[in-house]
Short mmCIF file of C-alpha atoms in Angstrom, two decimals:
data_model
loop_
_atom_site.label_atom_id
_atom_site.label_comp_id
_atom_site.label_asym_id
_atom_site.label_seq_id
_atom_site.Cartn_x
_atom_site.Cartn_y
_atom_site.Cartn_z
CA UNK A 1 22.86 130.21 71.08
CA UNK A 2 23.28 131.32 67.43
CA UNK A 3 26.70 129.69 67.30
CA UNK A 4 25.13 126.36 68.54
CA UNK A 5 22.53 126.58 65.84
CA UNK A 6 25.08 127.20 63.19
CA UNK A 7 27.21 124.26 64.46
CA UNK A 8 24.25 121.90 64.31
CA UNK A 9 23.15 123.07 60.84
CA UNK A 10 26.73 122.51 59.64
CA UNK A 11 26.98 119.07 61.22
CA UNK A 12 23.59 118.05 59.59
CA UNK A 13 24.61 119.34 56.17
CA UNK A 14 28.01 117.42 56.45
CA UNK A 15 26.08 114.26 57.52
CA UNK A 16 23.68 114.68 54.61
CA UNK A 17 26.48 115.18 52.18
CA UNK A 18 28.39 111.99 53.39
CA UNK A 19 25.11 110.02 53.15
CA UNK A 20 24.57 111.21 49.59
CA UNK A 21 28.07 110.32 48.47
CA UNK A 22 27.85 106.89 50.15
CA UNK A 23 24.53 106.18 48.36
CA UNK A 24 25.90 107.37 44.98
CA UNK A 25 28.98 105.13 45.37
CA UNK A 26 26.77 102.15 46.30
CA UNK A 27 24.37 102.73 43.44
CA UNK A 28 27.27 103.06 40.93
CA UNK A 29 28.90 99.91 42.23
CA UNK A 30 25.63 97.92 42.17
CA UNK A 31 24.55 99.27 38.71
CA UNK A 32 28.14 98.62 37.50
CA UNK A 33 28.10 95.00 38.69
CA UNK A 34 24.59 94.48 37.30
CA UNK A 35 25.47 95.85 33.83
CA UNK A 36 28.80 94.04 33.85
CA UNK A 37 26.93 90.70 34.29
CA UNK A 38 24.53 91.53 31.50
CA UNK A 39 26.91 93.21 29.02
CA UNK A 40 30.13 91.04 29.42
CA UNK A 41 30.04 88.25 26.89
CA UNK A 42 29.78 84.67 28.18
CA UNK A 43 32.75 82.42 28.12
CA UNK A 44 32.33 79.13 26.08
CA UNK A 45 32.04 77.31 29.37
CA UNK A 46 29.29 79.68 30.80
CA UNK A 47 27.43 79.50 27.34
CA UNK A 48 27.50 75.71 27.53
CA UNK A 49 26.26 75.73 31.08
CA UNK A 50 23.27 77.99 30.33
CA UNK A 51 22.27 75.92 27.26
CA UNK A 52 22.73 72.60 29.17
CA UNK A 53 20.43 73.83 31.93
CA UNK A 54 17.84 75.08 29.53
CA UNK A 55 17.70 72.04 27.28
CA UNK A 56 18.16 69.28 29.91
CA UNK A 57 21.38 67.82 28.27
CA UNK A 58 22.56 66.68 31.59
CA UNK A 59 20.79 66.33 34.97
CA UNK A 60 20.52 69.49 36.98
CA UNK A 61 22.27 67.76 39.89
CA UNK A 62 25.24 66.78 37.66
CA UNK A 63 25.49 70.29 36.24
CA UNK A 64 25.51 71.79 39.73
CA UNK A 65 28.22 69.39 40.87
CA UNK A 66 30.18 70.17 37.66
CA UNK A 67 30.03 73.88 38.16
CA UNK A 68 30.76 73.53 41.92
CA UNK A 69 33.89 71.60 41.32
CA UNK A 70 35.05 74.22 38.85
CA UNK A 71 34.60 76.96 41.42
CA UNK A 72 36.34 74.93 44.05
CA UNK A 73 39.42 74.36 41.72
CA UNK A 74 40.11 78.08 41.81
CA UNK A 75 41.54 77.47 45.27
CA UNK A 76 43.99 74.70 44.02
CA UNK A 77 47.51 75.74 44.61
CA UNK A 78 49.69 73.73 42.34
CA UNK A 79 52.45 75.81 40.75
CA UNK A 80 54.36 75.54 37.52
CA UNK A 81 57.19 77.31 35.91
CA UNK A 82 57.10 78.31 32.15
CA UNK A 83 57.72 76.98 29.61
CA UNK A 84 55.61 73.96 30.56
CA UNK A 85 54.12 70.84 29.03
CA UNK A 86 51.92 68.10 30.58
CA UNK A 87 50.02 65.23 29.11
CA UNK A 88 46.73 64.56 30.91
CA UNK A 89 44.61 61.48 30.85
CA UNK A 90 41.49 61.80 32.95
CA UNK A 91 38.55 59.43 33.51
CA UNK A 92 34.83 60.49 33.25
CA UNK A 93 34.49 61.41 36.96
CA UNK A 94 33.43 64.98 37.49
CA UNK A 95 36.20 65.51 40.04
CA UNK A 96 39.06 64.52 37.71
CA UNK A 97 37.51 66.55 34.85
CA UNK A 98 38.71 69.97 36.06
CA UNK A 99 42.44 70.79 36.66
CA UNK A 100 44.18 73.95 37.58
CA UNK A 101 47.66 75.44 37.23
CA UNK A 102 49.14 78.56 38.75
CA UNK A 103 52.04 80.34 37.11
CA UNK A 104 53.75 83.72 36.87
CA UNK A 105 53.89 85.66 33.56
CA UNK A 106 56.93 88.11 33.52
CA UNK A 107 56.24 91.61 32.27
CA UNK A 108 57.07 91.88 28.54
CA UNK A 109 55.93 88.49 27.72
CA UNK A 110 52.86 87.03 25.85
CA UNK A 111 51.75 83.64 26.82
CA UNK A 112 50.44 80.99 24.41
CA UNK A 113 48.37 78.14 25.82
CA UNK A 114 47.25 75.15 23.76
CA UNK A 115 45.55 71.88 24.54
CA UNK A 116 46.33 69.65 21.59
CA UNK A 117 45.14 66.18 20.65
CA UNK A 118 42.05 66.58 22.86
CA UNK A 119 39.90 63.52 22.73
CA UNK A 120 36.77 65.41 23.72
CA UNK A 121 35.62 69.03 23.85
CA UNK A 122 37.19 70.93 26.80
CA UNK A 123 36.87 74.48 28.21
CA UNK A 124 39.70 76.58 29.46
CA UNK A 125 39.71 79.88 31.39
CA UNK A 126 42.59 82.09 32.44
CA UNK A 127 42.23 84.20 35.61
CA UNK A 128 44.54 86.91 37.07
CA UNK A 129 45.28 86.51 40.65
CA UNK A 130 45.52 89.51 42.95
CA UNK A 131 48.08 89.10 45.63
CA UNK A 132 48.08 90.96 48.95
CA UNK A 133 49.61 90.39 52.48
CA UNK A 134 46.79 88.06 53.40
CA UNK A 135 45.59 85.88 50.63
CA UNK A 136 45.48 85.31 46.84
CA UNK A 137 42.17 85.91 44.97
CA UNK A 138 41.45 85.14 41.35
CA UNK A 139 39.63 87.75 39.33
CA UNK A 140 35.83 87.42 39.20
CA UNK A 141 35.82 86.87 35.39
CA UNK A 142 38.39 85.16 33.20
CA UNK A 143 40.80 87.55 31.30
CA UNK A 144 40.70 85.05 28.45
CA UNK A 145 39.27 81.71 27.38
CA UNK A 146 40.39 78.86 25.16
CA UNK A 147 39.08 79.10 21.65
CA UNK A 148 37.05 75.85 21.65
CA UNK A 149 37.61 75.30 17.96
CA UNK A 150 41.33 75.18 18.25
CA UNK A 151 41.80 74.89 22.00
CA UNK A 152 44.19 77.82 22.12
CA UNK A 153 44.50 81.27 23.74
CA UNK A 154 47.18 83.92 24.00
CA UNK A 155 47.51 86.94 26.14
CA UNK A 156 50.26 89.36 27.12
CA UNK A 157 51.21 90.60 30.55
CA UNK A 158 49.18 93.79 30.98
CA UNK A 159 51.61 95.46 33.34
CA UNK A 160 55.21 96.20 33.84
CA UNK A 161 55.15 93.75 36.74
CA UNK A 162 54.94 90.04 36.77
CA UNK A 163 51.33 88.86 36.45
CA UNK A 164 50.09 85.91 38.69
CA UNK A 165 47.78 83.69 36.62
CA UNK A 166 45.52 80.73 37.16
CA UNK A 167 44.56 78.35 34.33
CA UNK A 168 41.52 76.11 34.65
CA UNK A 169 40.69 73.52 32.20
CA UNK A 170 37.47 71.51 32.46
CA UNK A 171 36.12 68.59 30.44
CA UNK A 172 32.53 68.19 29.45
CA UNK A 173 30.30 66.55 32.19
CA UNK A 174 30.88 62.92 32.59
CA UNK A 175 33.43 62.51 29.66
CA UNK A 176 36.78 60.92 29.69
CA UNK A 177 39.39 63.19 28.23
CA UNK A 178 43.08 63.30 27.31
CA UNK A 179 45.10 66.29 26.01
CA UNK A 180 48.68 67.55 25.69
CA UNK A 181 48.93 70.86 27.58
CA UNK A 182 51.57 73.28 26.29
CA UNK A 183 52.28 76.68 27.76
CA UNK A 184 55.10 78.94 26.20
CA UNK A 185 55.90 82.68 26.13
CA UNK A 186 57.48 85.02 23.72
CA UNK A 187 58.42 88.76 23.90
CA UNK A 188 55.69 91.32 23.19
CA UNK A 189 58.12 93.45 21.20
CA UNK A 190 60.53 92.71 18.28
CA UNK A 191 64.27 92.52 18.90
CA UNK A 192 65.89 95.92 18.11
CA UNK A 193 69.11 94.80 16.42
CA UNK A 194 68.77 93.28 12.97
CA UNK A 195 69.97 89.71 12.80
CA UNK A 196 70.67 89.35 16.58
CA UNK A 197 69.06 87.59 19.44
CA UNK A 198 69.27 87.62 23.32
CA UNK A 199 72.57 85.82 23.05
CA UNK A 200 74.17 89.20 21.95
CA UNK A 201 73.14 90.90 25.24
CA UNK A 202 76.42 91.07 27.22
CA UNK A 203 75.73 93.70 29.91
CA UNK A 204 72.58 93.51 32.00
CA UNK A 205 70.31 95.52 34.25
CA UNK A 206 71.94 96.50 37.54
CA UNK A 207 75.52 96.00 36.30
CA UNK A 208 77.85 98.63 38.05
CA UNK A 209 78.74 101.71 36.23
CA UNK A 210 81.27 104.61 36.96
CA UNK A 211 83.08 102.60 39.53
CA UNK A 212 79.82 101.53 41.22
CA UNK A 213 78.46 105.07 41.71
CA UNK A 214 75.44 104.08 39.57
CA UNK A 215 73.79 101.07 38.09
CA UNK A 216 73.05 100.05 34.52
CA UNK A 217 69.42 100.77 33.57
CA UNK A 218 69.21 98.80 30.42
CA UNK A 219 70.70 95.98 28.31
CA UNK A 220 73.63 96.41 25.97
CA UNK A 221 73.36 94.50 22.70
CA UNK A 222 76.63 94.08 20.91
CA UNK A 223 76.80 94.04 17.07
CA UNK A 224 79.07 95.28 14.29
CA UNK A 225 79.16 99.10 13.60
CA UNK A 226 76.26 100.26 11.45
CA UNK A 227 74.13 97.29 11.95
CA UNK A 228 70.56 98.39 11.47
CA UNK A 229 68.48 99.24 14.50
CA UNK A 230 64.76 98.30 14.14
CA UNK A 231 61.53 99.68 15.56
CA UNK A 232 60.48 97.15 18.19
CA UNK A 233 56.84 98.27 18.03
CA UNK A 234 54.43 100.34 15.91
CA UNK A 235 54.91 103.91 17.23
CA UNK A 236 56.07 107.53 17.04
CA UNK A 237 59.59 108.99 17.31
CA UNK A 238 59.36 111.33 20.28
CA UNK A 239 63.06 112.48 20.48
CA UNK A 240 66.35 112.29 18.55
CA UNK A 241 69.14 113.94 20.52
CA UNK A 242 72.82 113.89 21.30
CA UNK A 243 74.56 113.98 24.62
CA UNK A 244 77.79 113.16 26.39
CA UNK A 245 76.21 110.19 28.15
CA UNK A 246 73.99 108.41 25.55
CA UNK A 247 75.68 109.85 22.37
CA UNK A 248 73.19 109.83 19.58
CA UNK A 249 69.86 108.63 20.99
CA UNK A 250 66.27 107.90 19.76
CA UNK A 251 63.18 107.71 21.90
CA UNK A 252 60.29 105.54 20.39
CA UNK A 253 56.87 105.98 21.92
CA UNK A 254 54.72 102.75 21.94
CA UNK A 255 51.71 103.10 19.73
CA UNK A 256 50.21 99.69 20.41
CA UNK A 257 48.51 100.49 23.70
CA UNK A 258 51.26 100.01 26.09
CA UNK A 259 52.30 102.98 28.27
CA UNK A 260 56.06 102.55 27.42
CA UNK A 261 58.87 104.39 25.76
CA UNK A 262 61.89 102.67 24.23
CA UNK A 263 65.33 104.19 24.51
CA UNK A 264 68.16 103.61 21.88
CA UNK A 265 71.64 105.06 22.78
CA UNK A 266 75.19 105.13 21.45
CA UNK A 267 73.95 105.25 17.81
CA UNK A 268 76.40 105.76 14.89
CA UNK A 269 73.44 107.33 12.97
CA UNK A 270 69.81 108.48 13.48
CA UNK A 271 67.78 107.72 10.45
CA UNK A 272 64.42 109.20 11.71
CA UNK A 273 63.13 112.64 12.93
CA UNK A 274 60.88 113.68 15.72
CA UNK A 275 57.17 113.02 14.90
CA UNK A 276 57.87 110.12 12.38
CA UNK A 277 55.47 107.27 12.56
CA UNK A 278 57.18 103.91 12.37
CA UNK A 279 56.18 100.34 12.13
CA UNK A 280 57.74 97.14 13.59
CA UNK A 281 60.82 96.26 11.67
CA UNK A 282 61.52 99.77 10.19
CA UNK A 283 65.12 100.81 10.32
CA UNK A 284 65.43 103.80 12.58
CA UNK A 285 69.23 104.06 13.22
CA UNK A 286 72.66 102.26 12.96
CA UNK A 287 74.71 100.70 15.78
CA UNK A 288 77.65 102.73 17.07
CA UNK A 289 79.56 103.65 20.20
CA UNK A 290 78.95 107.41 20.63
CA UNK A 291 78.67 109.17 23.98
CA UNK A 292 80.46 107.60 26.94
CA UNK A 293 80.68 104.38 24.93
CA UNK A 294 83.43 105.64 22.73
CA UNK A 295 86.07 103.31 24.23
CA UNK A 296 83.94 100.21 24.08
CA UNK A 297 82.93 98.04 21.03
CA UNK A 298 79.93 99.15 19.13
CA UNK A 299 76.63 98.18 20.82
CA UNK A 300 73.10 99.34 21.40
CA UNK A 301 72.12 100.43 24.91
CA UNK A 302 68.38 99.56 24.96
CA UNK A 303 66.09 100.80 27.75
CA UNK A 304 62.40 100.75 28.54
CA UNK A 305 60.67 103.47 30.59
CA UNK A 306 57.35 104.03 32.34
CA UNK A 307 57.65 106.50 35.15
CA UNK A 308 61.30 105.33 35.45
CA UNK A 309 63.41 102.69 33.97
CA UNK A 310 62.31 99.10 33.68
CA UNK A 311 64.44 95.91 33.32
CA UNK A 312 64.14 95.17 29.50
CA UNK A 313 65.44 91.65 29.60
CA UNK A 314 62.13 89.69 29.55
CA UNK A 315 61.04 92.09 26.65
CA UNK A 316 64.21 90.96 24.72
CA UNK A 317 64.69 87.32 25.72
CA UNK A 318 64.16 84.77 23.05
CA UNK A 319 60.80 82.97 22.62
CA UNK A 320 60.48 79.83 24.68
CA UNK A 321 61.23 76.52 23.15
CA UNK A 322 58.47 73.98 23.39
CA UNK A 323 59.37 71.45 26.13
CA UNK A 324 59.83 67.87 24.93
CA UNK A 325 56.97 65.50 25.31
CA UNK A 326 56.81 63.88 28.85
CA UNK A 327 58.99 60.78 29.11
CA UNK A 328 56.88 59.07 31.74
CA UNK A 329 53.76 57.46 30.39
CA UNK A 330 50.47 56.88 32.15
CA UNK A 331 50.30 53.07 31.84
CA UNK A 332 47.56 52.61 34.38
CA UNK A 333 45.26 54.88 36.30
CA UNK A 334 45.75 53.51 39.75
CA UNK A 335 49.33 53.09 41.13
CA UNK A 336 50.78 52.03 44.43
CA UNK A 337 53.62 54.03 46.05
CA UNK A 338 56.74 51.85 45.88
CA UNK A 339 57.92 50.40 49.10
CA UNK A 340 61.53 51.32 48.44
CA UNK A 341 62.65 54.93 48.66
CA UNK A 342 60.97 58.16 49.82
CA UNK A 343 58.32 59.62 47.67
CA UNK A 344 56.93 63.12 48.34
CA UNK A 345 53.84 64.76 47.17
CA UNK A 346 54.75 68.30 46.09
CA UNK A 347 53.01 71.47 44.94
CA UNK A 348 55.21 71.71 41.76
CA UNK A 349 56.91 69.31 39.56
CA UNK A 350 60.38 70.22 40.84
CA UNK A 351 62.35 68.52 43.56
CA UNK A 352 63.15 71.69 45.43
CA UNK A 353 59.58 72.82 45.58
CA UNK A 354 57.25 72.64 48.68
CA UNK A 355 56.47 69.19 49.92
CA UNK A 356 52.93 68.60 50.94
CA UNK A 357 53.76 65.29 52.70
CA UNK A 358 55.65 62.10 52.41
CA UNK A 359 53.55 59.32 50.79
CA UNK A 360 53.19 56.02 52.52
CA UNK A 361 54.44 52.80 50.96
CA UNK A 362 51.71 50.94 49.11
CA UNK A 363 49.50 53.94 49.33
CA UNK A 364 47.20 54.07 46.25
CA UNK A 365 47.25 57.20 44.11
CA UNK A 366 45.28 57.99 40.96
CA UNK A 367 47.51 59.10 37.98
CA UNK A 368 46.14 62.06 36.20
CA UNK A 369 48.81 63.37 34.00
CA UNK A 370 52.61 63.46 33.40
CA UNK A 371 55.52 66.02 32.93
CA UNK A 372 59.08 65.41 32.08
CA UNK A 373 59.84 63.53 35.30
CA UNK A 374 56.76 63.87 37.58
CA UNK A 375 53.23 62.49 37.77
CA UNK A 376 50.25 64.52 38.64
CA UNK A 377 48.31 62.48 41.12
CA UNK A 378 45.22 62.54 43.39
CA UNK A 379 45.57 60.67 46.70
CA UNK A 380 42.78 58.62 48.24
CA UNK A 381 42.35 61.74 50.62
CA UNK A 382 41.67 63.97 47.78
CA UNK A 383 45.04 65.79 47.80
CA UNK A 384 46.36 66.99 44.37
CA UNK A 385 50.08 67.21 43.77
CA UNK A 386 53.21 66.02 41.87
CA UNK A 387 55.30 62.96 42.64
CA UNK A 388 58.37 61.29 41.26
CA UNK A 389 58.54 57.56 41.66
CA UNK A 390 62.16 57.08 40.51
#
C-alpha cells in the first residue's frame, strides 16, 4: 500500500514539473514575441504603412490590399543567379508594384543590392529563407532593408553555409515606378597575398593529395618567394608553428565577429608572434615552400576552419563585375506572344531553368522588366515568369 502511495506521489510530482516547464516555455516564447514586436525597429515600409493608416494618406482599403499583395509576394518562386541586373518599368497597379527575387548567397560573400534611377520612392526588404524537407519559409522579419535615401543595402552571409535569400521591392501605393536593380557580391575577407587575385589560385579544395589518400583542404595561391602575406581580417595571431606537413605556419583568429580561423602554410618567414593583434592588410609573413611543399614552386596554402575545414574559394574569389545593362528594352507594356517559334514561361532568366508552361501564340502578356535576354512578364492568368521572344 505504501509503495502505491509513493508511486502516485512521484507521478503527480513529475506531472506538476512537466506542467511548470511547459508553462514557463510558453510564457517565455509569448513574452519574447511580444517584446520583439515592440522593441524591434520598424522597417521603412512598416513605418510608412503605420503613418499612412494614421494620417489617411491613402484609403484604408488600398493600404490593406497593398500590404496583402506584399505578404503574398513572399511566396513567389522566381529564382536568379548572382551577379544580376534587371530594369523594371511598372505601372501604377498595386499588383505590379511589388516584385520578388530568390537567390543564393554563398558563404564568404557580402551582397550589395541597389535600385538606381528610381522614378519614385520604393521600399526593399531582404528575408532569409529556411529550407527543410517539406517547404521553404521566409523569416518573420527582414534581415535588412533598403536605405530609402540611396536605395541600397548590403549584408554578408551569416553562416559557413550558403544562405537562401528573398528580396522584395515594393513601390508606393498607386504609383508608376521604374528602376535599375543591381545585385553583386564581394568577399568578406581581404585577399591574403599582396598584389594577387583569385587568378593565382591554381590548386583547389578537394584536389587529390598523397596519391589520392587524402584531399586538399584549402586553396594554393602561387606567387614569387617572399611576396608579402597579409592579414585577411582584423584579428589575433593564435599560433606560429613549424611542421613537416605545413612547414612554417600562422593561424589568425577572426576578430570581426565570425567564428573562423585562417590558416597560412608553407611560409618562408613568419613576421608575427602568438598574441599579436593585427589589422586587415598588415604583413604577417612571406610566401615560401617549406614543409611538404619543398619540391613545388613557392605558394601559400590558405585554409579556413570552423569545427573543421571549409572550402575557402568563395572567400577568395574576386568581387563580381556589374552585369551590363539589359539589351532588350520595354517598348510597350502589352505584348502578344509571337506566332512563330516556341516560347516558354520560366522560373529563371536562363534557358535551362524550370519551365512553367509553353505560352500560346498571340497570348497577351504584360511586360514588367528586362534582363540581358529575357523579359519578366505577367500573364493574363496572373502567372509571373521570364520569357525570351527571340
